[in-house]
Amino acid sequence: MLFIFILEIIGTIAFAVSGAITAIQKKMDMLGVCIMGIVTACGGGVFRDLLLGKVPPVLFTRPVYAATATVASIIAFIPAIRTSHFLQKHHFDRIVFLADALGLGIFTTVGVNAVQSAGYGENFFFSITLGVITGVGGGVLRDVLAGNRPYIFVKHIYACAALAGALVYYFAEPLLTVFPAMLAGSLVTVIIRILAAHYHWSLPKAK
Amino acid sequence: MLFIFILEIIGTIAFAVSGAITAIQKKMDMLGVCIMGIVTACGGGVFRDLLLGKVPPVLFTRPVYAATATVASIIAFIPAIRTSHFLQKHHFDRIVFLADALGLGIFTTVGVNAVQSAGYGENFFFSITLGVITGVGGGVLRDVLAGNRPYIFVKHIYACAALAGALVYYFAEPLLTVFPAMLAGSLVTVIIRILAAHYHWSLPKAK
Amino acid sequence: MLFIFILEIIGTIAFAVSGAITAIQKKMDMLGVCIMGIVTACGGGVFRDLLLGKVPPVLFTRPVYAATATVASIIAFIPAIRTSHFLQKHHFDRIVFLADALGLGIFTTVGVNAVQSAGYGENFFFSITLGVITGVGGGVLRDVLAGNRPYIFVKHIYACAALAGALVYYFAEPLLTVFPAMLAGSLVTVIIRILAAHYHWSLPKAK
């Protein structure tokens, strides 16, 4: 459980940073930056808990996640005030990209794990889709609130990467136990995202 | 029950096609098209189940709806790759319009029926509003995610048509039994939508 | 309880007017105006009830709120048809601002109170955050549906004002009983909003 908690905190920080920097790019003020950080980091988990019937959602019963997201957002905000002449737009874009990939990988496997903990693990379809929803939910909220087209619809192989990570976790967990399976699933998602961006993989589009 | 299931599948296909074509018009890739198809077809039902306290929502316990939406989205995508020079923008617009009207009619009556099945049928206000929410929910999600102004706020007599269908179903069901009342309610919605679009009916606007 | 109900009705009217006028500014028709009024007035409460696990949400079991929002929206709509040459854009903006501030103050304290009534009052973090969500939720929905950047991210000290009101209510309620604490919390929110707008207070932004 401690290892899962550590992974969750890493995912929370990563998603909070991606939300905070998106907010900074949109010229939001300090509180807006924190709210966007919290919403991005915790939004997927609130969807997950509502769809599992777990109320109040963990966000509210264990404040550590929101507190972590707040601190991460503030830290992301501070250098933006002072040293923004060092950081160019493409640096921000790259940080958002990597933080988002890491959060996506971790929260997808956390989501599949939550379905199993709630006793629905034998429902393959529910496990995989709720994993993907947990992974992508925060980012979709971030993009809708910022007025951007959601990442999931424009970035290379975004939901695919979450889907692959969810499948890896689902099938690896009985063999490897929870924590190694989480690492494996998260890594697969992050690697697919990086490769897809680097080689400009994309799925077919209609003309 | 079989007849209701058939109507639900028809509504699922119709909404999935409307979501998929909206996604194609927005230049999304194949997976984005499928996700938009699923969200449009199943979004209203997830709202309905959350508001009724039915967790996990039917979307997750009976994968047939998501599977149907996926297949319908892929079929909508294929001709878009190959024959898009045959289909002009106004064809797409017309297909989205008709598919959306059909889905709206069916899901509105399905929503009212779900309130009754959950034992809240004597609550007239809940029955009608949840019917309308079930009918319009998927389309609102589709439009917000695609970055369009929601249909419900710009199209002629959109929520009105759903409201009329919900009322027809609510009052016809005790007289006609479920299935004929569903057909009647759905037809009323579709006919109002078609007439409103053809004759450019509209409600008063402020100047 | 009667006093709380009166406050809720005032908040409902205020938020409905802010939603209706936003819809009028976006050239929506009469039904769109009513829907925006209802969504703005009742959206925060639906979030609150879902997050508290209270289904069906109060919106559906006590139609008085939706009915009040509808009547307020229609009344806001009527002068817009007839006398729009008397009302300039900045009048509308000011009415939306004041109505929104009043709704924000009342619903924030109502939200904290709802957490206490549901038996989670000892959870400080949940009480405050759910209060803020109840207060800002309807306005966020209004802005996303209208295609505007949410108020909460652009207006001076918006979420801060809700946060202050929630804290005032939370700590004043044991000393003053429910109703005076609600008045105090709501007033603090409204005053902070007005002062912040008048003196152009703002939080630091990244450059």
XYZ file of C-alpha atoms in Angstrom:
621
model
C 0.000 0.000 0.000
C 2.851 2.406 0.749
C 4.266 1.899 -2.740
C 0.880 2.564 -4.324
C 0.586 5.716 -2.225
C 4.005 6.906 -3.406
C 3.024 6.300 -7.037
C -0.239 8.194 -6.462
C 1.647 11.149 -5.008
C 4.043 11.171 -7.987
C 1.059 11.080 -10.364
C -0.655 13.842 -8.387
C 2.419 16.079 -8.615
C 2.836 15.375 -12.336
C -0.776 16.158 -13.232
C -0.839 19.209 -10.921
C 2.217 20.603 -12.702
C 0.612 20.022 -16.112
C -2.555 21.809 -14.951
C -0.657 24.663 -13.295
C 1.505 25.342 -16.351
C -1.527 25.226 -18.650
C -3.119 27.831 -16.350
C 0.048 29.966 -16.407
C 0.047 29.867 -20.213
C -3.564 31.076 -20.103
C -2.540 34.039 -17.891
C -4.561 32.874 -14.889
C -3.740 34.269 -11.453
C -2.194 32.358 -8.556
C -5.432 30.890 -7.244
C -6.569 29.930 -10.745
C -3.246 28.142 -11.166
C -3.826 26.200 -7.922
C -7.405 25.320 -8.838
C -6.325 24.076 -12.259
C -3.576 22.039 -10.580
C -6.043 20.431 -8.143
C -8.709 19.803 -10.788
C -6.217 18.166 -13.149
C -4.631 16.059 -10.412
C -7.838 15.000 -8.659
C -10.522 15.187 -11.372
C -9.968 11.700 -12.723
C -10.174 10.262 -9.217
C -13.476 12.022 -8.504
C -14.968 10.585 -11.721
C -13.642 7.153 -10.690
C -15.177 7.345 -7.200
C -18.554 8.627 -8.444
C -18.741 5.828 -11.041
C -17.827 3.278 -8.352
C -20.411 4.734 -5.960
C -17.728 5.659 -3.422
C -18.964 8.825 -1.688
C -17.582 11.121 -0.478
C -14.770 10.713 -3.024
C -11.263 10.095 -1.659
C -10.352 13.674 -2.636
C -12.450 14.874 0.304
C -11.721 12.199 2.885
C -7.914 12.241 2.449
C -6.802 15.866 1.979
C -3.207 14.808 1.279
C -3.863 14.636 -2.481
C -5.341 18.127 -2.757
C -2.605 19.485 -0.457
C 0.095 17.889 -2.612
C -1.485 19.276 -5.771
C -1.646 22.741 -4.211
C 2.005 22.721 -3.178
C 3.072 21.414 -6.592
C 1.036 24.134 -8.324
C 2.563 26.883 -6.185
C 6.071 25.591 -6.859
C 5.295 25.506 -10.576
C 4.020 29.089 -10.289
C 6.991 30.623 -8.461
C 9.655 30.251 -11.176
C 7.060 31.398 -13.692
C 7.042 34.804 -11.963
C 10.747 35.216 -11.580
C 12.521 33.348 -14.310
C 10.102 33.254 -17.165
C 12.752 34.728 -19.447
C 14.740 31.506 -19.070
C 11.812 29.303 -19.923
C 10.480 29.521 -23.455
C 7.107 28.334 -24.678
C 8.559 25.076 -25.990
C 10.049 24.314 -22.554
C 6.620 24.706 -20.987
C 5.092 22.536 -23.661
C 7.673 19.829 -23.032
C 7.181 19.909 -19.249
C 3.404 19.711 -19.664
C 3.874 16.825 -22.095
C 6.116 14.749 -19.805
C 4.186 15.502 -16.610
C 0.957 14.625 -18.366
C 2.356 11.321 -19.664
C 3.545 10.333 -16.196
C 0.233 11.225 -14.564
C -1.653 9.413 -17.302
C 0.320 6.214 -16.813
C 0.075 6.143 -13.031
C -3.600 7.110 -12.708
C -4.693 4.633 -15.361
C -3.245 1.731 -13.381
C -4.534 3.238 -10.116
C -8.002 3.305 -11.687
C -7.895 -0.379 -12.688
C -6.680 -1.217 -9.197
C -9.590 0.729 -7.645
C -12.115 -1.311 -9.647
C -10.532 -4.498 -8.321
C -10.494 -3.191 -4.740
C -14.190 -2.350 -5.056
C -14.905 -5.970 -5.985
C -15.626 -5.539 -9.695
C -12.270 -6.975 -10.851
C -13.859 -9.853 -12.755
C -15.622 -7.311 -15.014
C -12.880 -6.878 -17.635
C -14.648 -4.111 -19.554
C -15.373 -2.030 -16.440
C -11.799 -2.435 -15.171
C -10.226 -1.251 -18.419
C -12.641 1.613 -19.170
C -12.601 2.958 -15.624
C -8.802 2.807 -15.699
C -8.756 4.875 -18.879
C -11.367 7.320 -17.499
C -9.341 7.768 -14.291
C -6.234 8.397 -16.366
C -7.673 10.820 -18.905
C -10.395 12.484 -16.782
C -8.264 15.136 -15.097
C -6.641 16.161 -18.360
C -9.996 16.451 -20.131
C -11.304 18.708 -17.337
C -8.083 20.780 -17.516
C -8.461 21.311 -21.239
C -12.212 22.062 -21.203
C -11.777 24.591 -18.368
C -8.815 26.227 -20.108
C -10.790 26.456 -23.339
C -8.404 24.116 -25.200
C -9.405 21.217 -27.429
C -8.926 18.175 -25.142
C -5.466 16.541 -25.537
C -7.178 13.193 -25.914
C -8.580 14.257 -29.293
C -5.528 15.901 -30.771
C -2.374 14.349 -29.345
C -0.708 11.330 -30.873
C -1.952 8.046 -29.488
C -3.181 9.451 -26.173
C -6.092 7.226 -25.159
C -4.313 4.307 -26.869
C -1.404 4.682 -24.480
C -3.747 4.646 -21.478
C -5.568 1.634 -22.912
C -2.284 -0.255 -23.344
C -1.217 0.587 -19.787
C -4.556 -0.562 -18.389
C -4.315 -3.868 -20.264
C -0.728 -4.452 -19.134
C -1.702 -3.838 -15.510
C -4.836 -5.990 -15.732
C -2.999 -9.023 -17.088
C 0.285 -8.517 -15.203
C -1.253 -8.043 -11.751
C -2.159 -11.760 -11.153
C 1.397 -12.734 -12.155
C 3.465 -9.931 -10.637
C 1.367 -8.631 -7.694
C 0.027 -5.065 -7.560
C 3.048 -2.791 -7.316
C 5.281 -4.267 -10.065
C 2.215 -4.481 -12.324
C 1.530 -0.790 -11.678
C 5.103 0.115 -12.554
C 4.909 -1.972 -15.721
C 1.549 -0.524 -16.822
C 2.624 3.062 -16.090
C 5.927 2.617 -17.925
C 4.212 1.202 -20.995
C 1.917 4.238 -21.144
C 4.772 6.733 -20.726
C 6.968 4.974 -23.305
C 4.164 4.800 -25.877
C 3.456 8.520 -25.378
C 7.120 9.466 -25.783
C 7.656 7.259 -28.833
C 4.415 8.457 -30.416
C 5.391 12.087 -29.953
C 8.976 11.559 -31.097
C 8.169 9.602 -34.235
C 4.918 11.468 -34.857
C 2.915 8.272 -34.822
C -0.670 8.899 -35.544
C -3.851 7.039 -36.209
C -5.616 7.419 -39.547
C -7.711 10.525 -40.014
C -10.580 11.127 -42.373
C -9.774 13.576 -45.170
C -37.935 -5.817 -22.705
C -36.566 -7.071 -26.033
C -38.330 -4.249 -27.847
C -36.905 -1.659 -25.459
C -33.458 -3.156 -25.998
C -33.871 -2.895 -29.782
C -34.908 0.762 -29.445
C -31.914 1.435 -27.181
C -29.568 -0.127 -29.738
C -31.085 1.994 -32.521
C -30.671 5.113 -30.356
C -27.097 4.114 -29.512
C -26.214 3.704 -33.194
C -27.870 7.003 -34.100
C -26.091 9.034 -31.398
C -22.771 7.266 -32.058
C -23.007 8.230 -35.736
C -23.772 11.848 -34.809
C -20.761 11.929 -32.462
C -18.452 10.182 -34.925
C -19.317 12.519 -37.797
C -18.898 15.572 -35.563
C -15.436 14.211 -34.688
C -14.620 13.619 -38.374
C -15.622 17.202 -39.166
C -13.221 18.327 -36.417
C -10.366 16.314 -38.039
C -10.009 13.928 -35.099
C -8.227 10.632 -35.653
C -9.826 7.174 -35.634
C -9.698 6.692 -31.876
C -11.004 10.207 -31.240
C -13.892 9.386 -33.550
C -14.687 6.224 -31.574
C -14.454 8.031 -28.230
C -16.759 10.795 -29.446
C -19.163 8.121 -30.693
C -19.178 6.328 -27.340
C -19.446 9.541 -25.285
C -22.364 10.818 -27.357
C -24.180 7.482 -27.317
C -23.594 6.632 -23.662
C -23.115 10.005 -21.941
C -26.803 10.670 -21.327
C -27.203 7.216 -19.793
C -24.289 7.748 -17.420
C -25.820 11.048 -16.213
C -29.153 9.220 -15.781
C -27.623 6.394 -13.742
C -25.581 8.740 -11.522
C -28.664 10.879 -10.812
C -30.663 7.724 -10.012
C -27.868 6.409 -7.767
C -27.378 3.327 -9.964
C -23.675 2.484 -9.755
C -21.789 1.231 -11.632
C -23.733 2.758 -14.542
C -25.209 0.378 -17.102
C -22.511 1.483 -19.571
C -20.009 -0.523 -17.542
C -22.086 -3.550 -16.554
C -23.473 -4.242 -20.045
C -20.685 -3.615 -22.583
C -23.064 -4.181 -25.507
C -23.874 -0.440 -25.686
C -20.260 0.711 -25.832
C -19.436 -2.081 -28.287
C -22.349 -1.050 -30.531
C -21.278 2.586 -30.378
C -17.699 1.627 -31.272
C -18.758 -0.447 -34.284
C -21.126 2.303 -35.467
C -18.347 4.904 -35.121
C -15.889 2.785 -37.114
C -18.448 2.216 -39.869
C -19.123 5.965 -39.963
C -15.363 6.536 -40.209
C -14.588 4.126 -43.064
C -16.513 5.859 -45.865
C -15.109 9.139 -44.580
C -11.619 7.930 -45.529
C -12.480 6.543 -48.896
C -15.376 8.400 -50.330
C -15.285 11.781 -48.709
C -15.341 13.369 -52.177
C -18.871 12.000 -52.623
C -20.102 13.379 -49.346
C -20.267 17.141 -49.023
C -20.455 19.128 -45.788
C -24.209 19.524 -46.081
C -24.657 15.742 -46.349
C -22.739 15.302 -43.113
C -24.797 18.027 -41.478
C -28.018 16.307 -42.557
C -26.898 12.878 -41.316
C -25.851 14.358 -37.960
C -29.192 16.142 -37.742
C -31.328 13.044 -38.407
C -29.221 10.692 -36.287
C -29.279 13.188 -33.447
C -33.082 13.576 -33.662
C -33.587 9.808 -33.566
C -31.235 9.342 -30.615
C -32.853 12.267 -28.816
C -36.332 10.798 -29.188
C -35.421 7.290 -28.105
C -33.195 8.175 -25.161
C -35.670 10.691 -23.775
C -38.353 8.005 -23.450
C -35.769 5.486 -22.202
C -34.854 8.007 -19.487
C -38.449 8.453 -18.326
C -38.846 4.679 -18.298
C -35.678 4.328 -16.157
C -37.112 6.699 -13.528
C -40.241 4.549 -13.374
C -38.243 1.308 -13.134
C -36.242 2.815 -10.263
C -39.510 3.428 -8.391
C -39.723 7.220 -8.726
C -42.468 7.118 -11.380
C -44.975 9.005 -9.241
C -42.595 12.001 -9.185
C -43.777 13.738 -12.370
C -41.094 16.439 -12.336
C -38.214 13.986 -11.827
C -39.549 11.679 -14.574
C -39.769 14.448 -17.164
C -36.515 16.237 -16.339
C -34.471 13.040 -16.129
C -35.957 11.969 -19.450
C -34.852 15.254 -21.025
C -31.400 15.022 -19.379
C -30.952 11.442 -20.651
C -31.969 12.584 -24.123
C -29.861 15.728 -24.369
C -26.880 14.730 -22.155
C -24.844 12.855 -24.748
C -25.258 15.605 -27.309
C -24.228 18.316 -24.844
C -21.060 16.363 -23.977
C -20.363 15.843 -27.708
C -20.637 19.560 -28.398
C -18.621 20.736 -25.364
C -15.812 18.253 -26.143
C -15.795 19.244 -29.818
C -15.651 22.925 -28.850
C -19.046 23.678 -30.445
C -21.849 25.698 -28.872
C -24.213 22.973 -27.582
C -26.989 22.103 -30.097
C -29.529 22.538 -27.293
C -28.857 26.290 -27.211
C -28.772 27.014 -30.920
C -30.941 24.530 -32.779
C -34.609 25.108 -33.395
C -36.837 23.741 -30.670
C -34.367 21.141 -29.423
C -35.123 20.738 -25.718
C -38.796 21.458 -26.515
C -38.908 18.370 -28.723
C -37.431 16.219 -25.971
C -39.852 17.714 -23.458
C -42.821 16.901 -25.721
C -41.603 13.328 -26.227
C -41.147 12.842 -22.478
C -44.669 14.116 -21.788
C -46.181 11.898 -24.495
C -44.426 8.851 -23.078
C -45.339 9.706 -19.488
C -49.050 10.031 -20.190
C -49.309 7.349 -22.888
C -47.545 4.588 -20.969
C -50.424 3.808 -18.547
C -52.793 3.584 -21.532
C -50.615 1.902 -24.158
C -48.005 -0.104 -22.167
C -44.286 0.647 -22.375
C -43.235 -0.188 -25.909
C -45.990 1.574 -27.904
C -45.636 4.590 -25.609
C -41.889 4.666 -26.329
C -42.532 4.549 -30.057
C -45.102 7.352 -29.748
C -42.870 9.560 -27.593
C -39.824 9.031 -29.811
C -41.817 9.728 -32.979
C -43.213 12.955 -31.565
C -39.690 14.161 -30.766
C -38.340 13.259 -34.219
C -41.301 14.828 -36.035
C -41.067 18.062 -34.045
C -37.332 18.281 -34.780
C -37.845 17.718 -38.510
C -40.746 20.165 -38.770
C -38.898 22.784 -36.706
C -35.831 22.532 -38.913
C -37.823 22.497 -42.168
C -40.054 25.434 -41.367
C -37.363 27.235 -39.362
C -39.567 27.371 -36.292
C -37.929 29.197 -33.500
C -38.655 30.521 -30.064
C -38.478 34.251 -29.354
C -35.040 35.731 -28.822
C -34.023 38.893 -27.070
C -32.761 41.614 -29.387
C -35.235 26.025 8.420
C -37.605 28.617 6.962
C -34.858 31.245 6.993
C -32.465 28.886 5.216
C -35.143 28.186 2.624
C -35.651 31.924 2.052
C -31.902 32.399 1.592
C -31.801 29.472 -0.851
C -34.635 30.994 -2.880
C -32.830 34.347 -3.002
C -29.651 32.591 -4.138
C -31.611 30.621 -6.730
C -33.143 33.798 -8.159
C -29.781 35.573 -8.210
C -27.946 32.767 -10.010
C -30.855 32.180 -12.398
C -30.760 35.858 -13.387
C -26.995 35.685 -13.961
C -27.435 32.589 -16.146
C -30.399 34.016 -18.035
C -28.639 37.302 -18.840
C -25.508 35.460 -19.946
C -27.749 33.433 -22.283
C -29.435 36.614 -23.573
C -26.015 38.127 -24.298
C -25.204 34.973 -26.288
C -28.404 35.422 -28.362
C -30.008 32.215 -27.100
C -33.763 31.759 -27.474
C -36.325 31.755 -24.654
C -35.924 28.092 -23.761
C -32.140 28.349 -23.872
C -32.410 31.275 -21.479
C -34.529 29.203 -19.071
C -32.197 26.200 -19.273
C -29.171 28.404 -18.592
C -31.044 29.933 -15.647
C -31.869 26.522 -14.181
C -28.386 25.078 -14.792
C -26.687 28.082 -13.160
C -29.057 28.129 -10.196
C -29.175 24.387 -9.579
C -25.882 23.046 -10.996
C -23.856 23.638 -7.834
C -26.480 21.856 -5.756
C -26.465 18.821 -8.037
C -22.657 18.563 -7.733
C -23.047 18.893 -3.949
C -25.654 16.130 -3.732
C -23.730 13.746 -6.000
C -20.545 14.256 -3.964
C -22.509 13.665 -0.744
C -24.149 10.546 -2.218
C -27.627 12.092 -1.893
C -29.652 10.691 -4.811
C -31.882 11.746 -6.390
C -30.491 15.286 -5.903
C -32.760 17.822 -4.207
C -33.249 19.518 -7.595
C -35.485 16.590 -8.575
C -37.264 15.865 -5.306
C -38.214 19.484 -4.541
C -39.234 21.163 -7.820
C -39.590 24.554 -6.113
C -35.965 25.457 -6.932
C -36.218 24.689 -10.647
C -39.617 26.402 -10.787
C -38.190 29.522 -9.116
C -35.225 29.538 -11.491
C -37.568 29.219 -14.477
C -39.773 32.101 -13.379
C -36.724 34.288 -12.629
C -35.260 33.486 -16.072
C -38.508 34.365 -17.851
C -38.774 37.649 -15.946
C -35.154 38.436 -16.867
C -36.019 37.642 -20.483
C -39.126 39.803 -20.845
C -37.558 43.261 -20.419
C -34.753 42.085 -22.685
C -37.271 41.834 -25.510
C -39.019 45.089 -24.925
C -36.670 47.542 -23.373
C -33.267 46.456 -24.477
C -32.578 50.003 -25.736
C -32.675 51.211 -22.119
C -30.238 48.605 -20.924
C -26.705 48.872 -22.229
C -24.089 46.134 -22.189
C -22.501 47.539 -19.045
C -25.834 47.403 -17.226
C -26.151 43.724 -18.062
C -22.596 43.119 -16.938
C -23.280 44.857 -13.627
C -26.501 42.898 -12.987
C -24.728 39.617 -13.793
C -21.901 40.623 -11.470
C -24.122 41.460 -8.487
C -26.496 38.530 -8.951
C -23.544 36.188 -9.282
C -21.914 37.558 -6.106
C -25.127 37.112 -4.121
C -25.679 33.560 -5.386
C -22.047 32.723 -4.724
C -22.250 33.892 -1.117
C -25.493 32.123 -0.285
C -24.788 28.808 -1.990
C -21.313 28.557 -0.488
C -22.725 28.682 3.044
C -25.622 26.405 2.031
C -23.019 23.894 0.813
C -21.084 23.918 4.085
C -24.364 23.499 5.935
C -25.291 20.511 3.753
C -22.030 18.749 4.634
C -22.840 19.243 8.314
C -26.419 17.991 7.894
C -25.083 14.884 6.151
C -22.949 14.132 9.215
C -19.507 15.032 7.811
C -19.239 18.328 9.715
C -16.141 17.283 11.642
C -14.267 16.937 8.321
C -13.040 20.530 7.982
C -11.496 20.074 4.531
C -14.617 18.427 3.075
C -16.898 21.103 4.581
C -14.921 23.986 3.105
C -14.219 22.491 -0.326
C -17.786 21.259 -0.813
C -19.025 24.713 0.194
C -16.812 26.312 -2.430
C -17.836 23.720 -5.064
C -21.526 24.319 -4.302
C -20.957 28.054 -4.616
C -18.902 28.096 -7.806
C -20.328 24.988 -9.558
C -23.352 26.586 -11.185
C -21.325 29.503 -12.495
C -18.648 27.221 -13.958
C -21.331 25.210 -15.796
C -22.898 28.468 -17.028
C -19.615 29.694 -18.433
C -18.551 26.386 -20.022
C -21.965 25.971 -21.697
C -21.921 29.582 -22.923
C -18.422 29.110 -24.310
C -16.925 31.718 -21.941
C -13.754 31.314 -19.908
C -15.083 30.420 -16.437
C -15.464 33.494 -14.166
C -13.544 31.657 -11.483
C -10.354 31.879 -13.566
C -10.592 35.459 -14.716
C -12.490 37.542 -12.187
C -10.824 39.260 -9.310
C -10.681 37.161 -6.189
C -13.610 34.908 -7.077
C -12.849 31.573 -5.437
C -11.091 33.482 -2.635
C -14.354 35.210 -1.767
C -16.184 31.865 -1.619
C -13.400 30.404 0.492
C -13.616 33.301 2.952
C -17.406 32.955 3.197
C -17.139 29.216 3.809
C -14.584 29.759 6.578
C -16.689 32.470 8.229
C -19.743 30.206 8.194
C -17.797 27.187 9.441
C -16.368 28.986 12.465
C -19.339 31.267 13.180
C -22.017 28.551 13.127
C -21.152 27.009 16.532
C -21.223 30.512 18.079
C -24.131 32.136 16.244
C -26.361 29.211 15.170
C -27.060 28.407 11.521
C -29.008 31.351 10.150
C -26.906 34.291 11.450
C -23.762 32.401 10.434
C -25.188 32.005 6.924
C -25.914 35.710 6.717
C -22.417 36.538 7.950
C -20.693 34.133 5.548
C -22.763 35.277 2.563
C -22.161 38.941 3.357
C -18.415 38.438 3.625
C -18.377 36.820 0.185
C -20.473 39.578 -1.416
C -18.422 42.360 0.195
C -15.119 40.821 -0.869
C -16.409 40.459 -4.444
C -17.596 44.081 -4.576
C -14.415 45.496 -3.037
C -12.224 43.351 -5.260
C -14.043 44.511 -8.380
C -14.114 48.163 -7.297
C -10.469 48.422 -6.315
C -9.325 45.977 -9.004
C -7.718 43.734 -6.422
C -6.012 40.854 -8.029
C -3.746 38.002 -7.165
C -0.256 37.772 -8.677
C -0.005 36.451 -12.200
C 2.930 34.878 -13.980
C 4.451 37.083 -16.663
